[in-house]
Coordinates of C-alpha atoms and ligand atoms in Angstrom, one line a residue:
M1 CA 24.4 24.4 -30.2
L2 CA 26.8 21.3 -32.3
N3 CA 29.7 23.1 -33.2
P4 CA 31.6 21.3 -36.1
E5 CA 34.4 23.8 -35.7
R6 CA 35.1 22.9 -31.8
F7 CA 34.7 19.4 -32.6
L8 CA 37.4 19.5 -35.4
A9 CA 39.8 21.6 -33.3
D10 CA 39.7 19.3 -30.1
L11 CA 40.3 16.2 -32.7
H12 CA 43.3 18.0 -34.3
H13 CA 44.3 18.7 -30.3
L14 CA 44.1 15.2 -29.3
R15 CA 46.7 14.0 -32.1
S16 CA 49.4 16.4 -30.6
F17 CA 49.9 14.0 -27.9
G18 CA 52.0 11.6 -29.2
A19 CA 52.3 12.7 -32.6
S20 CA 54.5 10.4 -34.5
G21 CA 55.5 13.4 -37.3
V22 CA 54.4 11.3 -40.1
G23 CA 51.4 12.3 -41.6
K24 CA 48.6 12.8 -38.9
G25 CA 49.5 9.5 -37.1
V26 CA 49.9 9.1 -33.6
V27 CA 52.0 7.0 -31.2
R28 CA 50.1 6.7 -28.0
P29 CA 49.9 3.2 -26.3
A30 CA 47.6 2.6 -23.3
Y31 CA 49.6 3.9 -20.2
S32 CA 52.5 5.8 -22.1
D33 CA 53.3 9.3 -21.3
A34 CA 51.4 10.8 -24.1
D35 CA 48.5 8.5 -23.4
V36 CA 48.1 9.5 -19.7
A37 CA 48.9 13.5 -20.9
A38 CA 46.0 12.8 -23.6
R39 CA 43.6 11.5 -20.7
T40 CA 44.6 14.6 -18.5
W41 CA 43.7 17.3 -21.1
L42 CA 40.6 15.2 -21.9
A43 CA 39.5 15.2 -18.3
G44 CA 39.8 19.1 -18.2
R45 CA 37.7 19.4 -21.7
M46 CA 34.9 16.9 -20.0
R47 CA 35.1 19.4 -16.8
D48 CA 34.9 22.6 -19.1
A49 CA 31.8 21.0 -20.6
G50 CA 30.3 20.7 -17.5
L51 CA 30.5 16.9 -16.8
R52 CA 31.7 15.6 -13.4
V53 CA 35.0 13.5 -14.2
A54 CA 35.5 10.1 -13.1
C55 CA 38.0 7.7 -13.6
D56 CA 38.2 3.9 -12.7
E57 CA 41.4 1.8 -11.6
M58 CA 42.1 0.5 -15.1
G59 CA 42.1 4.2 -16.1
N60 CA 38.7 4.2 -18.1
L61 CA 37.8 8.0 -18.2
F62 CA 34.5 9.1 -18.1
G63 CA 32.9 13.0 -18.1
L64 CA 29.4 12.3 -16.4
A65 CA 25.9 14.0 -16.7
D66 CA 23.6 14.2 -14.2
G67 CA 21.3 11.6 -13.6
P68 CA 20.3 8.8 -15.8
S69 CA 22.2 9.4 -19.2
L70 CA 23.5 8.0 -22.7
L71 CA 27.1 7.2 -22.6
L72 CA 28.8 8.1 -25.9
G73 CA 32.7 7.5 -26.7
S74 CA 35.1 4.9 -27.8
H75 CA 39.3 4.9 -26.8
S76 CA 41.9 7.5 -26.7
D77 CA 45.0 5.2 -26.7
S78 CA 46.6 3.8 -30.2
Q79 CA 48.4 1.0 -31.5
P80 CA 52.1 1.2 -31.3
E81 CA 51.7 3.1 -35.0
G82 CA 48.2 4.1 -35.1
G83 CA 46.3 6.8 -37.2
W84 CA 44.8 9.8 -35.5
L85 CA 41.0 8.8 -35.8
D86 CA 41.0 5.2 -34.1
G87 CA 38.8 5.5 -31.3
A88 CA 39.7 9.3 -30.8
L89 CA 36.7 10.2 -33.1
G90 CA 34.3 8.7 -31.1
V91 CA 35.8 10.0 -27.9
I92 CA 35.8 14.0 -29.3
S93 CA 32.5 13.4 -30.9
A94 CA 30.9 12.1 -27.7
L95 CA 32.3 15.1 -26.2
E96 CA 30.9 17.8 -28.6
V97 CA 27.7 16.2 -28.6
A98 CA 27.2 16.1 -24.7
R99 CA 29.0 19.6 -24.6
A100 CA 26.1 20.8 -27.3
A101 CA 23.6 19.2 -25.1
K102 CA 24.5 20.8 -22.0
E103 CA 24.6 24.4 -23.7
S104 CA 21.1 23.6 -25.5
G105 CA 19.2 21.8 -22.8
G106 CA 19.2 18.5 -24.6
P107 CA 19.3 14.9 -23.4
P108 CA 21.8 14.2 -20.7
V109 CA 24.9 12.5 -22.5
S110 CA 28.0 10.8 -20.8
V111 CA 31.5 10.8 -22.3
V112 CA 33.8 7.8 -21.9
S113 CA 37.4 7.1 -23.2
F114 CA 37.9 3.3 -22.6
Q115 CA 41.7 2.5 -21.5
D116 CA 44.0 0.1 -23.7
E117 CA 41.0 -0.8 -26.5
E118 CA 44.2 -1.5 -28.9
G119 CA 45.2 -4.5 -26.7
R120 CA 49.0 -3.7 -25.2
F121 CA 48.1 -6.1 -23.1
G122 CA 45.1 -8.1 -23.9
V123 CA 42.0 -7.6 -26.2
T124 CA 39.7 -4.0 -25.3
T125 CA 41.3 -4.7 -21.6
G126 CA 39.6 -1.6 -20.1
S127 CA 36.1 -1.9 -21.2
A128 CA 36.7 -5.9 -20.7
V129 CA 37.2 -5.1 -17.0
W130 CA 34.7 -2.4 -16.6
S131 CA 32.1 -4.8 -18.1
G132 CA 33.1 -7.8 -15.8
Q133 CA 34.3 -9.6 -18.9
L134 CA 37.6 -10.0 -17.1
S135 CA 38.5 -9.4 -13.6
L136 CA 41.0 -6.8 -12.4
A137 CA 42.8 -9.3 -10.7
D138 CA 43.1 -11.4 -13.9
A139 CA 43.8 -8.2 -16.2
D140 CA 46.7 -7.3 -13.6
G141 CA 48.3 -10.9 -14.4
L142 CA 48.8 -9.6 -18.0
Q143 CA 51.9 -8.3 -19.8
D144 CA 52.8 -6.7 -22.6
H145 CA 55.4 -7.9 -25.2
S146 CA 58.3 -6.5 -23.3
G147 CA 56.9 -8.4 -20.3
M148 CA 55.8 -5.3 -18.2
P149 CA 52.9 -6.3 -15.9
L150 CA 49.6 -4.0 -16.6
A151 CA 49.4 -4.0 -13.1
E152 CA 52.6 -1.8 -12.8
A153 CA 51.8 0.0 -16.1
R154 CA 48.4 1.3 -14.9
G155 CA 50.1 3.0 -12.1
A156 CA 51.2 5.9 -14.3
M157 CA 47.2 6.9 -14.1
R158 CA 47.0 6.9 -10.2
H159 CA 46.3 10.7 -10.1
L160 CA 43.5 10.4 -12.4
V161 CA 41.8 7.6 -10.5
T162 CA 38.5 8.4 -8.5
G163 CA 37.1 5.1 -8.0
P164 CA 34.3 2.6 -9.8
V165 CA 31.8 3.8 -12.1
D166 CA 28.5 2.7 -12.1
S167 CA 27.1 1.6 -15.1
A168 CA 23.1 1.6 -14.2
Q169 CA 23.5 5.2 -14.8
F170 CA 23.6 4.6 -18.2
R171 CA 20.6 4.3 -20.5
G172 CA 22.5 2.8 -23.7
F173 CA 26.0 3.0 -25.4
I174 CA 26.8 4.6 -29.0
E175 CA 30.3 4.3 -30.5
M176 CA 31.1 6.1 -33.5
H177 CA 34.1 5.0 -35.2
I178 CA 36.1 5.1 -38.5
E179 CA 35.0 2.1 -40.6
Q180 CA 39.2 0.9 -41.0
G181 CA 38.1 -1.0 -44.0
P182 CA 37.4 0.1 -48.1
A183 CA 33.8 -0.5 -48.4
L184 CA 32.2 3.1 -47.5
D185 CA 35.2 5.1 -49.5
T186 CA 34.9 2.5 -52.5
A187 CA 31.1 3.2 -52.6
G188 CA 31.3 6.8 -52.2
E189 CA 28.8 6.6 -49.2
Q190 CA 29.3 8.8 -45.8
I191 CA 27.9 6.9 -43.0
G192 CA 27.6 2.8 -42.2
V193 CA 25.1 1.8 -39.4
V194 CA 26.9 -1.0 -37.6
T195 CA 24.7 -4.5 -37.6
D196 CA 26.8 -6.9 -35.7
I197 CA 30.4 -7.0 -34.4
V198 CA 32.5 -10.0 -35.3
G199 CA 34.3 -12.1 -32.8
I200 CA 37.8 -12.5 -32.0
R201 CA 40.5 -15.0 -30.6
D202 CA 43.6 -14.2 -29.5
M203 CA 46.6 -16.5 -28.4
N204 CA 50.3 -16.9 -27.9
I205 CA 52.4 -19.8 -29.2
T206 CA 55.7 -21.1 -28.6
F207 CA 58.0 -22.9 -30.6
T208 CA 61.0 -24.5 -28.2
G209 CA 63.8 -26.2 -30.3
Q210 CA 67.5 -25.8 -29.7
Q211 CA 69.7 -22.7 -30.0
N212 CA 72.7 -23.2 -32.1
H213 CA 75.3 -22.1 -34.4
A214 CA 74.0 -20.8 -37.6
G215 CA 77.7 -21.8 -39.7
T216 CA 78.6 -25.4 -38.2
T217 CA 75.1 -26.8 -37.5
P218 CA 73.6 -29.4 -40.5
M219 CA 70.4 -28.7 -41.7
H220 CA 69.2 -31.7 -40.8
L221 CA 70.3 -31.8 -37.2
R222 CA 69.0 -28.3 -36.6
Q223 CA 65.7 -27.6 -34.2
D224 CA 65.1 -24.4 -35.6
A225 CA 62.0 -22.4 -34.2
F226 CA 61.5 -20.0 -37.1
Q227 CA 61.4 -23.0 -39.3
A228 CA 58.7 -24.3 -37.1
V229 CA 56.5 -21.0 -37.4
S230 CA 57.2 -20.8 -41.3
A231 CA 56.1 -24.5 -41.6
F232 CA 53.2 -24.1 -39.0
N233 CA 51.7 -21.1 -41.2
T234 CA 52.0 -22.8 -44.4
T235 CA 50.1 -25.8 -43.0
L236 CA 47.8 -23.6 -41.4
N237 CA 46.7 -21.6 -44.3
Y238 CA 46.2 -25.0 -46.4
R239 CA 44.0 -26.6 -43.5
F240 CA 42.0 -23.5 -42.9
R241 CA 40.6 -23.9 -46.5
N242 CA 37.3 -25.9 -46.0
V243 CA 36.4 -24.2 -42.7
V244 CA 36.9 -20.3 -43.5
T245 CA 34.5 -18.0 -45.5
P246 CA 35.9 -15.2 -47.4
Q247 CA 35.1 -12.8 -44.4
T248 CA 37.2 -14.8 -41.6
V249 CA 40.6 -13.6 -41.1
W250 CA 43.7 -14.5 -39.2
T251 CA 47.1 -12.8 -38.1
I252 CA 50.2 -13.7 -36.9
G253 CA 51.1 -9.8 -36.3
H254 CA 54.0 -10.2 -33.7
I255 CA 56.7 -12.6 -33.6
S256 CA 59.8 -12.9 -31.1
L257 CA 63.1 -15.1 -32.1
H258 CA 65.4 -16.1 -29.4
P259 CA 68.1 -14.7 -29.2
N260 CA 67.0 -13.0 -32.6
A261 CA 70.7 -13.0 -34.1
S262 CA 72.2 -13.7 -37.3
S263 CA 74.5 -16.4 -37.0
I264 CA 72.3 -18.1 -34.4
V265 CA 69.8 -20.8 -35.2
P266 CA 67.0 -19.5 -32.6
G267 CA 65.7 -21.9 -30.3
R268 CA 62.8 -20.2 -29.5
A269 CA 59.9 -18.3 -31.4
V270 CA 57.0 -16.7 -29.5
F271 CA 54.0 -15.4 -32.2
S272 CA 50.8 -14.1 -31.8
M273 CA 48.1 -15.9 -33.5
Q274 CA 45.0 -14.1 -33.7
W275 CA 41.6 -14.8 -35.8
R276 CA 38.2 -13.2 -36.3
D277 CA 34.9 -14.3 -37.7
A278 CA 31.4 -13.6 -37.1
D279 CA 30.3 -17.4 -36.0
Q280 CA 31.3 -18.6 -32.6
D281 CA 31.5 -22.0 -33.9
R282 CA 33.9 -21.2 -36.6
L283 CA 35.9 -19.4 -34.4
A284 CA 36.1 -22.8 -32.1
R285 CA 36.8 -24.9 -35.1
M286 CA 39.6 -22.9 -36.1
E287 CA 41.4 -23.1 -32.5
E288 CA 41.1 -27.1 -32.6
I289 CA 42.6 -26.7 -36.2
I290 CA 45.6 -24.2 -34.9
R291 CA 46.5 -26.0 -31.9
D292 CA 46.4 -29.6 -33.8
T293 CA 48.5 -27.8 -36.4
A294 CA 51.1 -26.4 -34.0
Q295 CA 51.2 -29.9 -32.0
A296 CA 51.9 -31.9 -35.6
T297 CA 54.3 -29.5 -36.4
A298 CA 56.2 -29.6 -33.2
G299 CA 56.3 -33.3 -33.4
D300 CA 57.4 -33.6 -37.3
L301 CA 60.5 -31.0 -36.4
G302 CA 60.9 -32.6 -33.1
M303 CA 60.5 -29.7 -31.0
Q304 CA 58.1 -28.2 -28.3
V305 CA 55.1 -26.5 -28.4
S306 CA 53.3 -24.6 -25.6
F307 CA 50.0 -22.2 -25.8
G308 CA 49.4 -19.1 -24.2
R309 CA 46.0 -17.9 -22.6
L310 CA 43.5 -17.8 -25.1
L311 CA 41.8 -14.3 -24.9
G312 CA 38.7 -13.4 -27.0
L313 CA 35.3 -11.8 -27.2
D314 CA 32.1 -13.2 -29.0
P315 CA 30.1 -11.6 -31.8
V316 CA 27.6 -9.3 -30.7
A317 CA 24.9 -7.8 -32.6
M318 CA 23.7 -4.3 -32.2
D319 CA 20.5 -3.1 -30.2
S320 CA 17.7 -2.4 -32.8
T321 CA 16.0 0.4 -30.9
L322 CA 19.5 2.1 -31.1
R323 CA 20.4 1.1 -34.5
G324 CA 17.1 2.3 -35.5
A325 CA 17.8 5.9 -34.3
L326 CA 20.9 6.0 -36.2
E327 CA 19.4 4.7 -39.4
Q328 CA 16.9 7.5 -39.3
A329 CA 19.5 9.9 -38.6
A330 CA 21.6 8.6 -41.2
G331 CA 18.8 9.1 -43.9
T332 CA 18.4 12.7 -42.7
V333 CA 22.0 13.7 -42.6
A334 CA 23.4 11.5 -45.6
P335 CA 20.2 10.4 -47.8
D336 CA 21.1 7.3 -50.1
R337 CA 24.8 7.5 -49.2
W338 CA 24.4 5.3 -46.1
R339 CA 24.2 1.6 -45.2
R340 CA 24.1 -1.0 -42.9
M341 CA 27.1 -3.2 -42.3
P342 CA 29.1 -5.7 -40.0
S343 CA 32.1 -4.3 -38.4
G344 CA 35.3 -6.6 -39.1
A345 CA 37.3 -4.6 -36.4
L346 CA 36.7 -5.2 -32.8
H347 CA 35.4 -2.2 -30.6
D348 CA 34.9 -1.5 -27.1
A349 CA 31.0 -1.9 -28.0
T350 CA 31.1 -5.5 -28.3
N351 CA 32.0 -5.5 -23.8
V352 CA 29.7 -2.6 -23.2
S353 CA 27.0 -4.8 -24.6
R354 CA 27.0 -7.0 -21.4
L355 CA 25.8 -4.2 -19.5
M356 CA 23.1 -2.2 -21.6
P357 CA 22.0 -1.7 -25.4
V358 CA 24.7 -0.8 -27.6
A359 CA 24.8 0.5 -31.3
M360 CA 27.6 2.1 -33.4
L361 CA 28.2 4.0 -36.9
F362 CA 31.2 4.1 -39.2
V363 CA 32.5 7.0 -41.4
P364 CA 34.6 6.2 -44.5
S365 CA 38.2 5.6 -44.2
I366 CA 40.4 6.9 -47.0
G367 CA 41.7 4.1 -49.3
G368 CA 40.2 1.7 -46.3
I369 CA 43.7 2.4 -44.2
S370 CA 43.8 2.2 -40.7
H371 CA 46.2 1.1 -37.9
A372 CA 49.1 2.7 -39.8
F373 CA 49.9 6.4 -39.7
E374 CA 48.5 7.0 -43.1
E375 CA 44.7 6.7 -41.7
D376 CA 42.4 9.7 -42.7
T377 CA 38.9 10.7 -43.3
A378 CA 37.5 13.8 -45.1
E379 CA 36.5 16.3 -42.7
V380 CA 33.1 16.6 -44.3
D381 CA 32.4 12.8 -43.6
L382 CA 33.6 13.5 -40.2
V383 CA 31.2 16.3 -39.3
A384 CA 28.6 14.3 -41.3
G385 CA 29.2 11.4 -38.5
L386 CA 29.0 14.1 -35.6
R387 CA 25.6 15.1 -37.2
V388 CA 24.2 11.7 -37.4
L389 CA 25.4 10.7 -33.7
D390 CA 23.7 13.9 -32.4
A391 CA 20.5 13.5 -34.1
A392 CA 20.5 9.9 -32.9
V393 CA 20.8 10.9 -29.4
R394 CA 17.8 13.4 -29.8
N395 CA 15.9 10.6 -31.8
S396 CA 16.5 8.2 -28.7
A397 CA 16.0 10.6 -25.9
G398 CA 13.5 9.0 -23.7
G399 CA 15.4 5.7 -24.8
T400 CA 16.1 2.3 -24.5
R401 CA 16.6 1.3 -20.6
G402 CA 15.7 2.5 -17.1
Ligands
HGY1 O1 41.8 -4.7 -33.5 C1 40.9 -4.4 -33.6 O2 40.0 -4.6 -34.1 C2 40.7 -3.0 -32.7 O3 41.3 -1.8 -33.6 N1 41.1 -2.8 -31.8
MN2 MN1 39.4 1.8 -32.2
MN3 MN1 42.3 0.1 -33.5

């Protein structure tokens, strides 16, 4: 029997790994001690639920049912400052639905917690490798902001690794997640059934000028790398205006100045440029504008610019059969309090859609806040989501593939 109390207890237990001490927030980046401890605990909970534990070289952790099954899950790593539900909700709801199905003779359900969804090293790195979007060799070459290579970081999970996990055993994938935006909360609704997931592009850009003394170097002789970033950003916002829509987003979320000292004109600035949109052509057009603007800015200021590797995922639509099962379940659990909606956040489901039919459902985020310690959702909404997921699994038994 589906057990909401057991589900909530596990969800709260998971946030004890890497608890930030601020609200319910967590600090559990991929392969950190807290992440590895959480995955070791999860492996035990999967085993207790009667699932066979498997873990691939990347650290994607699976609890497998016997025979063909539906795969449910999400990720249990967090942003450097993360909320307790982002990813965790999808993993623990999957565990509860799989456990209840085992107990009551329901359809076979497997569980996954993908590794590095939050992109310490790339973009949804674990599911990107599992789905074949990215080779393990290429992933191993990725580095985090401190210069640590993924090849080294993933050594922290060696004790859990069992080998490759064959995707052919899964009939489809459903990921439950918090919305991470304001739509459901503002409307007082409980469930969002996702129609599609936007695409993303992410690239590091480096301006190189001349490091110099901040007291003696006249302004007109400086080659200040921070001034280049500032000018680039202003020009970019202006040049985007005829290309973007109100749904398009772009972010400079990480910047590193060298040598980052008050009395030194910075000689180098490395920063992340990320942009997201549902239209692939628009993403490509934005890339042209970004490269062009950065080159023009460097030229104007007498500096050098270089571009890092372009990472990204294309927009994807959800599978109509699995989505229909979620819509039917939402109509029963939350009549008149659900909607269809796109996902502006990225999810592992995008990568998994290369392998099998995928669908997603959302529950509200209070105040639309996520990627912050304050992230939260009313327990009644968490449980409504769990019930929709469970009902959808039962609705789609017999299912979609194979
Ligand atoms: O950034 C994202 O959309 C996801 O939460 N990693
Ligand atoms: Mn997430
Ligand atoms: Mn996230």
